[in-house]
XYZ file of C-alpha atoms in Angstrom:
545
model
C 40.447 -35.322 -82.340
C 42.088 -34.004 -85.489
C 40.277 -34.416 -88.769
C 40.312 -37.759 -90.544
C 42.369 -36.422 -93.427
C 45.328 -36.144 -91.042
C 45.562 -39.662 -89.625
C 49.059 -39.107 -88.282
C 47.685 -36.390 -85.979
C 45.040 -38.655 -84.475
C 45.360 -40.358 -81.125
C 44.821 -44.092 -81.021
C 41.788 -45.679 -79.413
C 43.981 -46.960 -76.573
C 45.191 -43.438 -75.791
C 41.572 -42.331 -75.692
C 40.757 -45.214 -73.351
C 43.568 -44.194 -70.981
C 42.384 -40.585 -71.066
C 38.812 -41.546 -70.235
C 39.994 -43.971 -67.557
C 42.076 -41.293 -65.845
C 39.107 -38.930 -65.873
C 36.744 -41.480 -64.343
C 39.020 -43.513 -62.077
C 40.758 -41.339 -59.521
C 42.650 -42.451 -56.456
C 39.424 -42.157 -54.520
C 37.997 -45.085 -56.481
C 40.604 -47.318 -54.866
C 38.873 -46.810 -51.507
C 35.441 -47.843 -52.798
C 35.700 -51.653 -52.399
C 36.161 -51.484 -48.615
C 33.325 -48.987 -48.238
C 30.965 -50.946 -50.485
C 31.775 -54.260 -48.775
C 30.498 -52.729 -45.553
C 27.465 -51.235 -47.289
C 26.424 -54.633 -48.706
C 26.770 -56.165 -52.166
C 23.409 -55.004 -53.554
C 23.666 -51.448 -52.241
C 27.324 -51.274 -53.264
C 26.586 -52.508 -56.793
C 23.744 -50.014 -57.136
C 25.971 -47.127 -56.048
C 28.769 -48.233 -58.393
C 26.354 -48.276 -61.349
C 25.020 -44.835 -60.425
C 28.536 -43.417 -60.074
C 29.573 -45.035 -63.352
C 26.621 -43.402 -65.123
C 27.403 -40.010 -63.572
C 31.052 -40.396 -64.620
C 29.971 -41.245 -68.163
C 27.719 -38.185 -68.310
C 30.525 -36.004 -66.914
C 33.099 -37.247 -69.439
C 30.587 -36.876 -72.270
C 29.902 -33.314 -71.184
C 33.628 -32.511 -71.078
C 34.159 -33.897 -74.584
C 31.107 -32.068 -75.956
C 32.248 -28.823 -74.337
C 35.683 -29.206 -75.931
C 34.081 -29.947 -79.316
C 31.723 -26.978 -79.020
C 34.591 -24.655 -78.089
C 36.543 -25.893 -81.133
C 33.486 -25.263 -83.316
C 33.122 -21.689 -82.056
C 36.825 -20.922 -82.499
C 36.924 -22.495 -85.979
C 33.752 -20.717 -87.090
C 35.062 -17.341 -85.843
C 38.356 -17.911 -87.654
C 36.541 -18.696 -90.917
C 34.300 -15.633 -90.571
C 37.348 -13.472 -89.867
C 39.069 -14.838 -92.972
C 35.984 -14.165 -95.102
C 35.742 -10.572 -93.887
C 39.445 -10.089 -94.631
C 38.979 -11.416 -98.164
C 35.945 -9.203 -98.723
C 37.823 -6.105 -97.524
C 40.648 -6.904 -99.930
C 38.194 -7.248 -102.800
C 38.520 -11.001 -103.157
C 35.510 -13.259 -103.158
C 35.060 -16.270 -100.947
C 35.377 -19.647 -102.556
C 32.059 -20.794 -101.210
C 29.113 -19.527 -99.240
C 28.957 -22.755 -97.255
C 30.264 -20.908 -94.217
C 27.760 -18.060 -94.240
C 25.935 -17.120 -91.091
C 22.791 -18.782 -92.441
C 24.490 -22.155 -92.716
C 23.710 -24.374 -89.687
C 26.688 -25.714 -87.798
C 25.118 -29.167 -87.529
C 23.852 -31.070 -90.555
C 20.190 -31.990 -90.533
C 20.933 -35.673 -91.083
C 23.933 -37.734 -90.087
C 24.053 -39.326 -93.552
C 24.170 -36.035 -95.403
C 26.976 -36.049 -98.039
C 28.079 -32.583 -96.887
C 28.597 -33.823 -93.335
C 32.238 -34.779 -93.819
C 33.262 -31.794 -95.863
C 31.670 -28.732 -94.222
C 30.027 -28.272 -90.864
C 31.162 -31.466 -89.139
C 34.783 -30.370 -89.296
C 34.047 -27.541 -86.885
C 33.596 -30.023 -84.065
C 36.879 -31.837 -84.586
C 38.896 -31.394 -81.369
C 42.126 -30.077 -82.834
C 42.572 -26.785 -80.995
C 44.265 -26.639 -77.601
C 41.752 -24.510 -75.741
C 42.406 -23.882 -72.058
C 39.499 -23.998 -69.619
C 39.747 -20.279 -68.961
C 39.395 -19.577 -72.686
C 36.441 -21.955 -72.851
C 34.809 -20.055 -69.996
C 35.236 -16.757 -71.872
C 33.593 -18.333 -74.911
C 30.500 -19.617 -73.129
C 30.033 -17.256 -70.145
C 29.511 -13.547 -69.518
C 32.075 -11.551 -67.552
C 30.286 -12.378 -64.299
C 30.213 -16.027 -65.250
C 33.935 -16.006 -66.035
C 34.710 -14.472 -62.636
C 32.619 -17.098 -60.880
C 34.306 -19.811 -62.958
C 37.792 -18.710 -61.891
C 36.672 -18.482 -58.269
C 35.243 -22.018 -58.307
C 38.265 -23.310 -60.198
C 40.698 -21.809 -57.673
C 38.745 -23.258 -54.751
C 38.658 -26.659 -56.451
C 42.323 -26.782 -57.448
C 43.823 -25.440 -54.243
C 41.333 -27.397 -52.138
C 42.271 -30.542 -54.021
C 45.957 -29.726 -53.578
C 45.522 -29.224 -49.831
C 43.662 -32.531 -49.516
C 46.332 -34.395 -51.458
C 49.063 -32.614 -49.526
C 47.558 -33.651 -46.190
C 46.714 -37.217 -47.231
C 49.983 -37.941 -49.033
C 52.099 -36.506 -46.216
C 50.053 -38.365 -43.579
C 50.317 -41.657 -45.492
C 54.058 -41.262 -45.959
C 54.494 -40.508 -42.259
C 52.404 -43.546 -41.272
C 54.483 -45.800 -43.515
C 57.866 -44.299 -42.644
C 57.368 -44.042 -38.887
C 58.236 -47.502 -37.622
C 58.175 -46.912 -33.873
C 55.082 -48.227 -32.089
C 54.545 -47.399 -28.408
C 54.106 -50.297 -26.026
C 50.544 -49.299 -25.177
C 49.258 -49.421 -28.751
C 46.004 -51.379 -28.965
C 44.069 -52.702 -31.918
C 41.970 -49.574 -32.499
C 44.497 -46.924 -31.501
C 45.515 -43.945 -33.527
C 49.098 -43.344 -32.441
C 49.371 -39.814 -30.987
C 51.356 -37.288 -33.023
C 53.550 -36.650 -30.000
C 54.999 -40.183 -30.132
C 58.444 -40.713 -31.655
C 58.581 -41.523 -35.349
C 61.651 -43.747 -35.073
C 63.005 -45.431 -31.987
C 65.915 -43.505 -30.509
C 65.232 -40.408 -32.630
C 63.749 -37.219 -31.188
C 61.634 -36.499 -34.270
C 57.991 -37.178 -33.456
C 55.214 -38.185 -35.862
C 53.931 -34.620 -36.228
C 57.363 -33.347 -37.269
C 57.693 -36.269 -39.700
C 54.355 -35.267 -41.210
C 55.580 -31.695 -41.605
C 58.772 -32.895 -43.286
C 56.853 -34.990 -45.816
C 54.377 -32.154 -46.415
C 57.271 -29.797 -47.161
C 58.762 -32.318 -49.599
C 55.397 -32.736 -51.323
C 54.945 -28.974 -51.737
C 58.563 -28.535 -52.903
C 58.174 -31.229 -55.554
C 54.722 -30.310 -56.863
C 54.563 -26.664 -55.886
C 56.327 -25.365 -59.016
C 53.614 -26.882 -61.192
C 50.995 -24.898 -59.272
C 52.604 -21.671 -58.135
C 55.294 -20.920 -60.737
C 53.527 -21.635 -64.017
C 55.671 -24.675 -64.828
C 54.165 -26.255 -67.933
C 56.387 -29.285 -68.512
C 54.019 -31.732 -66.856
C 54.205 -34.490 -69.457
C 56.367 -36.849 -67.419
C 54.531 -36.035 -64.203
C 51.253 -36.952 -65.899
C 52.795 -40.137 -67.265
C 54.062 -41.063 -63.803
C 50.704 -40.446 -62.116
C 48.918 -42.405 -64.837
C 51.268 -45.355 -64.394
C 50.881 -45.279 -60.598
C 47.112 -45.086 -60.873
C 46.940 -47.988 -63.301
C 49.347 -49.965 -61.128
C 47.239 -49.409 -58.014
C 44.053 -50.282 -59.892
C 45.632 -53.448 -61.300
C 46.943 -54.536 -57.894
C 43.483 -54.034 -56.428
C 41.873 -56.209 -59.124
C 44.550 -58.917 -58.884
C 44.243 -59.029 -55.099
C 40.443 -59.284 -55.316
C 40.666 -62.135 -57.850
C 43.231 -63.899 -55.657
C 40.928 -63.639 -52.630
C 38.034 -65.044 -54.650
C 40.096 -67.940 -55.987
C 41.861 -68.871 -52.736
C 39.289 -68.000 -50.063
C 36.163 -68.246 -52.182
C 33.259 -65.777 -52.176
C 32.093 -64.512 -48.791
C 28.487 -65.621 -48.862
C 27.659 -64.011 -45.525
C 27.967 -60.476 -46.924
C 24.624 -58.664 -46.423
C 22.708 -57.286 -49.390
C 22.483 -53.856 -47.801
C 23.661 -52.346 -44.557
C 22.525 -48.765 -44.111
C 23.128 -48.461 -40.381
C 25.692 -45.731 -39.848
C 28.476 -45.783 -37.301
C 29.621 -42.693 -35.505
C 32.635 -41.933 -33.372
C 30.582 -39.579 -31.234
C 30.973 -40.211 -27.519
C 28.674 -37.530 -26.141
C 25.900 -39.540 -24.536
C 24.755 -42.765 -26.158
C 22.997 -41.707 -29.364
C 25.216 -42.041 -32.411
C 27.574 -44.533 -30.732
C 28.475 -47.954 -32.069
C 25.907 -49.758 -29.872
C 22.831 -49.075 -27.786
C 23.276 -48.713 -24.046
C 21.831 -51.810 -22.382
C 21.237 -52.590 -18.709
C 21.540 -56.084 -17.214
C 19.231 -56.166 -14.185
C 19.512 -58.559 -11.253
C 18.030 -58.428 -7.776
C 21.180 -57.192 -6.033
C 23.458 -55.948 -8.817
C 22.775 -53.976 -11.969
C 25.274 -53.472 -14.822
C 24.745 -50.776 -17.454
C 26.756 -51.222 -20.653
C 28.026 -47.849 -21.883
C 29.429 -47.765 -25.443
C 32.408 -45.491 -26.065
C 34.826 -44.515 -28.854
C 34.641 -46.719 -31.940
C 34.184 -50.106 -30.265
C 34.933 -49.748 -26.527
C 32.656 -50.595 -23.631
C 32.521 -49.028 -20.169
C 30.441 -50.615 -17.415
C 28.506 -48.934 -14.602
C 28.141 -51.435 -11.712
C 25.337 -50.502 -9.306
C 24.559 -51.985 -5.884
C 20.762 -51.819 -5.753
C 20.641 -51.788 -1.946
C 22.948 -48.825 -1.263
C 22.919 -47.159 -4.700
C 26.710 -47.082 -4.561
C 28.328 -47.545 -7.959
C 31.645 -48.164 -9.702
C 32.666 -47.545 -13.301
C 34.931 -49.856 -15.292
C 37.401 -48.250 -17.729
C 35.793 -44.765 -17.979
C 37.386 -43.498 -21.187
C 34.451 -41.104 -21.760
C 33.886 -39.087 -18.552
C 30.953 -37.114 -20.016
C 29.009 -40.277 -20.814
C 29.788 -41.643 -17.351
C 28.592 -38.411 -15.738
C 25.330 -38.610 -17.662
C 24.742 -42.273 -16.768
C 25.469 -41.688 -13.071
C 22.938 -38.859 -12.839
C 20.299 -40.692 -14.873
C 20.555 -43.664 -12.511
C 20.709 -41.390 -9.451
C 23.586 -43.337 -7.887
C 26.692 -42.457 -5.905
C 29.835 -43.093 -7.916
C 32.454 -44.279 -5.456
C 35.048 -46.270 -7.375
C 36.851 -46.551 -10.702
C 37.962 -50.056 -11.738
C 40.698 -49.772 -14.346
C 41.695 -52.994 -16.093
C 44.918 -51.636 -17.632
C 46.755 -48.434 -18.480
C 46.004 -48.082 -22.216
C 44.442 -44.714 -23.023
C 41.225 -46.192 -24.468
C 40.548 -47.678 -21.014
C 42.268 -45.360 -18.522
C 42.338 -42.175 -20.605
C 39.352 -40.611 -18.855
C 40.480 -41.149 -15.261
C 42.014 -37.716 -14.713
C 38.955 -35.862 -15.964
C 36.567 -38.138 -14.107
C 38.164 -37.484 -10.704
C 37.579 -33.779 -11.378
C 33.861 -34.388 -11.955
C 33.366 -36.603 -8.858
C 35.040 -35.973 -5.532
C 36.784 -38.617 -3.411
C 36.839 -41.285 -6.119
C 38.881 -44.395 -5.382
C 40.752 -45.373 -8.562
C 41.751 -49.051 -8.606
C 44.292 -50.693 -10.879
C 47.346 -52.900 -11.005
C 49.753 -50.628 -12.877
C 51.438 -47.381 -11.849
C 50.981 -46.130 -15.412
C 47.229 -45.788 -14.816
C 46.164 -42.152 -14.557
C 44.857 -40.859 -11.219
C 45.579 -44.234 -9.582
C 45.227 -44.146 -5.781
C 44.389 -47.781 -4.992
C 47.073 -50.142 -6.301
C 45.828 -53.752 -6.220
C 47.291 -57.207 -6.768
C 46.019 -60.741 -7.296
C 43.491 -61.811 -4.662
C 42.809 -58.361 -3.223
C 39.216 -57.819 -2.097
C 37.006 -54.751 -1.756
C 33.324 -53.822 -1.948
C 30.970 -51.682 -4.015
C 28.258 -51.151 -1.418
C 27.287 -54.762 -0.603
C 28.833 -56.175 -3.796
C 32.068 -58.155 -3.417
C 34.955 -57.589 -5.831
C 38.007 -59.822 -6.194
C 41.078 -58.743 -8.203
C 42.567 -61.260 -10.640
C 46.012 -60.599 -12.120
C 46.106 -61.512 -15.820
C 49.393 -60.126 -17.182
C 50.170 -60.446 -20.903
C 48.335 -57.756 -22.849
C 49.983 -55.464 -20.320
C 52.107 -56.409 -17.336
C 49.686 -54.816 -14.878
C 46.390 -56.056 -16.299
C 43.686 -56.775 -13.686
C 40.328 -58.497 -14.184
C 37.586 -57.852 -11.617
C 35.412 -60.762 -10.430
C 32.160 -59.424 -8.961
C 29.598 -61.317 -6.861
C 26.438 -60.328 -5.008
C 24.611 -62.949 -2.894
C 22.493 -65.124 -5.195
C 23.008 -63.043 -8.352
C 24.901 -64.507 -11.299
C 28.573 -63.529 -10.871
C 30.346 -61.332 -13.417
C 33.928 -60.761 -14.490
C 35.207 -57.593 -16.174
C 38.077 -58.712 -18.379
C 39.289 -55.575 -20.182
C 41.575 -56.639 -23.022
C 42.548 -60.058 -21.649
C 39.462 -62.064 -22.623
C 37.098 -60.981 -25.398
C 33.964 -62.715 -26.585
C 35.497 -65.210 -29.004
C 39.054 -63.917 -28.630
C 41.824 -62.521 -26.450
C 44.070 -59.455 -26.353
C 47.377 -59.116 -28.144
C 50.533 -60.104 -26.278
C 51.982 -56.609 -26.091
C 53.849 -57.040 -22.826
C 53.695 -60.759 -22.201
C 53.975 -64.282 -23.535
C 51.765 -67.117 -24.701
C 52.475 -68.872 -21.403
C 51.057 -65.898 -19.469
C 47.942 -65.667 -21.647
C 47.416 -69.427 -21.322
C 47.595 -69.099 -17.550
C 45.227 -66.109 -17.550
C 42.579 -67.746 -19.722
C 42.801 -71.353 -18.550
C 43.990 -71.238 -14.933
C 42.579 -67.905 -13.737
C 39.439 -67.051 -15.739
C 38.755 -70.594 -16.904
C 38.159 -71.872 -13.356
C 35.409 -69.333 -12.623
C 31.833 -70.712 -12.518
C 30.572 -71.510 -16.006
C 27.585 -69.179 -15.626
C 29.836 -66.160 -14.894
C 28.954 -63.274 -17.192
C 31.938 -61.952 -19.174
C 32.064 -58.187 -19.737
C 35.011 -57.408 -22.038
C 36.549 -54.163 -23.232
C 35.639 -54.102 -26.933
C 32.955 -55.062 -29.436
C 35.105 -57.525 -31.372
C 32.755 -60.509 -31.183
C 31.791 -60.987 -34.820
C 35.320 -60.678 -36.187
C 36.644 -62.915 -33.401
C 34.089 -65.604 -34.177
C 35.026 -65.485 -37.858
C 38.551 -66.377 -36.844
C 37.228 -69.079 -34.528
C 35.302 -70.599 -37.426
C 38.483 -70.451 -39.491
C 40.265 -72.442 -36.772
C 37.384 -74.885 -36.240
C 35.202 -74.997 -39.383
C 32.995 -77.740 -37.915
C 32.283 -76.069 -34.572
C 28.471 -75.777 -34.485
C 28.509 -73.571 -31.376
C 30.563 -70.960 -33.217
C 28.255 -71.124 -36.259
C 25.208 -70.502 -34.108
C 26.779 -67.698 -32.110
C 28.154 -65.876 -35.153
C 24.654 -65.795 -36.637
C 23.282 -64.443 -33.366
C 26.075 -61.866 -33.144
C 25.365 -60.677 -36.678
C 21.684 -60.211 -35.848
C 22.608 -58.279 -32.710
C 24.933 -55.935 -34.577
C 22.353 -55.262 -37.276
C 20.122 -53.936 -34.475
C 23.067 -52.033 -32.911
C 22.758 -54.249 -29.848
C 25.913 -55.271 -27.945
C 27.031 -58.892 -28.063
C 28.142 -58.530 -24.438
C 27.937 -60.160 -21.957
C 29.126 -63.607 -22.861
C 29.653 -66.363 -20.276
C 32.628 -68.489 -19.283
C 30.707 -71.519 -20.555
C 30.142 -69.936 -23.969
C 33.803 -68.986 -24.223
C 34.886 -72.518 -23.472
C 32.825 -73.735 -26.427
C 33.414 -70.912 -28.939
C 36.705 -69.169 -28.116
C 39.751 -70.825 -29.742
C 42.070 -69.216 -27.174
C 40.195 -70.967 -24.356
C 40.173 -74.165 -26.405
C 43.913 -74.531 -26.970
C 43.805 -77.914 -25.221
C 41.272 -79.221 -27.769
C 42.642 -81.575 -30.477
C 40.786 -79.660 -33.230
C 42.553 -76.398 -32.315
C 45.939 -78.092 -31.918
C 45.494 -79.787 -35.299
C 44.814 -76.418 -36.932
C 47.939 -74.942 -35.318
C 49.952 -78.087 -36.129
C 51.098 -78.180 -32.503
C 50.896 -80.782 -29.751
C 51.321 -78.373 -26.840
C 48.653 -75.976 -25.559
C 51.035 -73.054 -24.999
C 52.630 -73.466 -28.435
C 49.107 -73.631 -29.860
C 48.258 -70.380 -28.059
C 51.318 -68.657 -29.561
C 50.602 -69.990 -33.056
C 46.935 -69.017 -33.316
C 47.577 -65.602 -31.709
C 50.195 -64.873 -34.362
C 47.774 -66.055 -37.034
C 44.982 -63.910 -35.607
C 47.229 -60.824 -35.715
C 47.277 -61.063 -39.522
C 43.783 -62.495 -40.032
C 41.552 -60.389 -42.288
C 38.459 -62.568 -42.209
């Protein structure tokens, strides 16, 4: 800052606070709450304190470097002036600035502190970073500095360019394809707006071009008038930070603290789908005397299922989105893959069909929708077929998609199983993308709900814990949900799947199979089961839990 004898040149404390805040709090800090909430409150708090300390050290270093650079420049200017006076025959007014005089006073309370050496460190010179580098570094050091600085600045610009353009495209593109599911990333080839040929990739390119055109001059053409740009970015950053704090306070006041947040959660999730290591869950096998089911995790939260007839070693795979993982499981189990059971046409269930039929010859691909890839066995409600000696019955459950099929599987005295795709989840149900509440009510209550209570339910996604949180929101006094959510949390901490459930469990814990219950109707403020189904599904769509 300028010297104290020029108070009009000094910045206020508030300006200094804003400067420090903008150095420490970048846009990246706005993403920390979500990350730390998943990491756990204790681990998150520890990391925040460590990052805060590092930020403090960094800002302190920047300020000290600026002060030191000012001291060097001021000292050199004084020495130059002294030499000029000596060459002209004039004498210096004082020898306080001789080379033997230390730049820093020996004690902070020294009376000379405010009148001699301390003034060197007043930050009153506008010294660019390149000039600072030339002051402190050798020629090699300066070259390395400029290299690192270029990589940092242009790397940062490329990151911002990609992120800003992608965010703008995601917000601006309003068209959503009919087969969008909860965990989909909409392909770049999809249209950005309905009825317009521009796809999402072209929209991204348009926004990227706009971003570069607006900010490019400040980077590439030596434009220096950045005052208003800096003011705008500061205001936007403060606004975003304030909104984040206000929203957090609102959640605490209205919803109360979430006491079930773990202290620390260091288990990492990976989107890897090559084999089973690094996936969202461990691969688990459910053994019975006649039928074996191996649960194969895929993508971020999907499940595939390898159904094996123990007598013939014939097998079928349900929703093989990851053909490589299926191939590995088939060969590890030394079985003959004969059939593909596809519940519906969405890519995260049927997306691997085409590649799978290339890996295994003569595969029969079952499904109830012509949109399913590689389909060669179109089925309808009540159709029967076999996997070796295992009986399979097709159950039409349209709503999530019009051609959705669930597969009810039985084998002599073994406990029956039903593979429900995205119709019935543990604790929840699929979105009504292509159907109505009436259809989902029929699917859950009149089709799946009449299966034997002990029937094992193998669903398409690992949504159990979040679904049960919504169920507890609908029925706060439901003890069965409380017990199962605790069990589900323990399972997920061990990376164990929460699948299979049973029809009996779903009838006691799943609000969508309990729409006839007075407690669920009271929550929905409805007196009709179908209206209740529509109401709680709409509420679940926006539920954050």
